[in-house]
C-alpha positions as CSV (number, residue, x, y, z in Angstrom):
1,M,-9.0,-114.1,3.4
2,S,-8.9,-113.8,7.3
3,A,-6.6,-111.6,9.0
4,P,-3.6,-113.6,10.3
5,D,-2.5,-113.4,14.1
6,S,0.4,-111.0,13.3
7,P,0.9,-109.0,10.1
8,Y,4.7,-109.5,10.4
9,I,6.1,-112.4,8.4
10,G,9.6,-112.4,9.8
11,L,12.2,-113.3,7.2
12,G,9.9,-114.2,4.6
13,Y,8.4,-111.8,2.1
14,Y,4.9,-110.7,1.5
15,T,3.2,-111.9,-1.7
16,E,0.7,-110.7,-4.2
17,D,-2.1,-112.3,-2.1
18,Q,-1.0,-110.5,1.1
19,A,-0.8,-107.1,-0.5
20,D,-3.6,-105.8,1.8
21,L,-1.3,-106.5,4.8
22,F,1.8,-104.6,3.1
23,F,1.5,-100.8,3.5
24,G,3.6,-97.7,4.2
25,R,5.7,-98.0,0.9
26,D,3.7,-96.0,-1.4
27,A,6.3,-93.4,-2.2
28,E,8.8,-96.3,-2.9
29,R,6.2,-98.3,-5.0
30,K,5.5,-95.2,-7.2
31,L,9.1,-94.5,-7.8
32,I,9.8,-98.0,-8.8
33,I,6.7,-98.1,-11.1
34,T,7.7,-94.8,-12.6
35,N,11.2,-96.1,-13.2
36,L,10.2,-99.5,-14.7
37,R,7.8,-97.7,-17.2
38,A,10.4,-95.0,-18.2
39,A,13.8,-96.8,-18.3
40,R,15.1,-99.7,-20.1
41,L,16.9,-100.8,-16.9
42,T,15.9,-100.2,-13.2
43,L,18.1,-101.5,-10.5
44,L,16.6,-101.8,-6.9
45,Y,19.5,-102.3,-4.7
46,A,19.7,-102.3,-0.9
47,Q,20.7,-104.2,2.2
48,S,19.3,-107.8,2.9
49,G,16.4,-107.7,4.9
50,V,14.8,-104.4,4.2
51,G,11.9,-105.7,2.1
52,K,12.8,-105.3,-1.3
53,S,10.9,-108.6,-2.3
54,S,7.9,-107.6,-0.3
55,L,7.9,-104.3,-1.9
56,L,8.2,-105.7,-5.5
57,R,5.7,-108.8,-4.7
58,A,3.1,-107.0,-2.7
59,A,3.2,-103.4,-3.8
60,V,4.6,-103.0,-7.2
61,M,3.1,-106.3,-8.8
62,P,-0.4,-105.9,-7.9
63,R,-0.5,-102.3,-9.2
64,L,1.2,-103.2,-12.4
65,R,-1.0,-106.1,-13.1
66,R,-4.1,-104.1,-12.2
67,G,-2.8,-101.2,-14.8
68,A,-2.3,-104.0,-17.4
69,E,-5.8,-105.4,-16.8
70,E,-7.4,-101.9,-17.1
71,S,-5.3,-101.0,-20.3
72,Y,-6.5,-104.5,-21.7
73,E,-10.1,-103.8,-21.0
74,R,-9.9,-100.1,-22.4
75,R,-8.0,-100.7,-25.5
76,G,-7.9,-104.4,-26.2
77,S,-4.1,-104.9,-25.2
78,A,-2.0,-104.1,-22.3
79,A,0.4,-101.3,-22.5
80,H,2.6,-103.0,-19.9
81,I,2.8,-106.5,-18.7
82,P,4.7,-107.4,-15.4
83,V,6.7,-110.5,-15.3
84,L,8.4,-111.4,-11.9
85,F,10.8,-114.2,-11.8
86,S,13.0,-115.5,-8.9
87,A,13.4,-119.3,-9.3
88,W,17.1,-119.2,-10.1
89,S,18.1,-123.0,-9.4
90,D,17.9,-125.8,-11.9
91,E,17.0,-124.6,-15.6
92,P,16.3,-120.9,-15.3
93,V,15.6,-120.3,-18.9
94,D,12.8,-122.8,-19.1
95,R,11.4,-121.7,-15.5
96,F,11.5,-118.2,-16.7
97,T,9.8,-119.2,-20.1
98,S,7.2,-120.8,-18.2
99,Q,6.5,-117.8,-15.9
100,L,6.4,-115.4,-18.8
101,Q,3.7,-117.9,-20.5
102,R,1.5,-117.5,-17.2
103,A,2.2,-113.7,-17.1
104,I,1.0,-112.9,-20.5
105,A,-1.9,-115.5,-20.7
106,P,-4.6,-112.9,-19.8
107,F,-3.6,-110.5,-22.3
108,R,-3.2,-112.5,-25.4
109,R,-4.8,-111.1,-28.6
110,G,-6.6,-113.7,-30.7
111,E,-8.3,-116.9,-29.8
112,N,-5.6,-119.5,-29.9
113,P,-3.0,-119.7,-27.1
114,T,0.3,-119.9,-28.4
115,E,3.0,-121.9,-26.4
116,L,6.1,-119.8,-26.3
117,P,9.4,-121.2,-27.7
118,R,11.6,-122.8,-25.1
119,G,15.5,-122.7,-25.0
120,S,15.8,-119.0,-26.2
121,L,14.8,-116.0,-24.1
122,T,15.1,-113.9,-27.0
123,E,12.6,-116.0,-29.1
124,A,10.3,-116.1,-26.0
125,F,10.2,-112.6,-25.5
126,G,9.6,-111.9,-29.3
127,A,6.7,-114.4,-29.4
128,A,5.2,-112.9,-26.0
129,V,5.5,-109.2,-27.4
130,S,3.9,-110.5,-30.7
131,V,0.8,-112.0,-29.2
132,T,0.2,-109.2,-26.6
133,D,1.3,-106.1,-28.4
134,A,2.6,-105.0,-24.9
135,T,5.8,-103.8,-23.3
136,L,7.1,-106.4,-20.9
137,L,8.2,-105.0,-17.6
138,V,10.8,-108.0,-16.4
139,I,11.3,-107.8,-12.6
140,L,14.2,-110.3,-11.6
141,D,14.0,-110.6,-7.7
142,Q,16.8,-112.3,-6.0
143,F,19.0,-112.3,-8.8
144,E,22.1,-112.7,-6.9
145,E,20.9,-116.4,-6.4
146,Y,21.5,-117.0,-9.9
147,L,25.2,-116.4,-9.5
148,L,25.2,-118.8,-6.7
149,Y,23.2,-121.6,-8.4
150,Q,24.8,-121.5,-12.0
151,S,28.2,-122.8,-13.0
152,T,30.4,-120.7,-15.2
153,E,30.6,-123.1,-18.0
154,R,28.5,-122.0,-21.1
155,R,25.7,-124.4,-22.0
156,P,22.2,-124.1,-23.3
157,G,19.8,-123.0,-20.8
158,R,22.0,-120.4,-19.3
159,L,21.0,-116.7,-19.1
160,A,24.5,-115.5,-20.1
């Protein structure tokens, strides 16, 4: 990858592919990873525009993914598998299940790739854990957009 003209991307966020350009947030990265592994719920909250998405995508995710890969190579299963999701428009349950499918693909046990069940996150999570024997570290980025895009009516495919 060639270096961009400027390492600053404005209002966008850094991605995992740009991790080498994202630096200076090691203390925050370590704290977030420690909390994700130790607590059932970790909430990262701050003002808009301070770099939460960049921190999660370009610092936290690469480190978590590398840890999962190392664990998988060492013991045959990943201890933790990170799953980042931020596509809140349309049908988030189906989109989340697809993202979960991609996240666990490198860490499946056994020969046959199993398609995760659609329509129920509970069933999809159960199946993902079953085929990986790992703890899923679910990161919901830009979750406030879910509240903007989804109506209040209860219907299949809603998160809650």
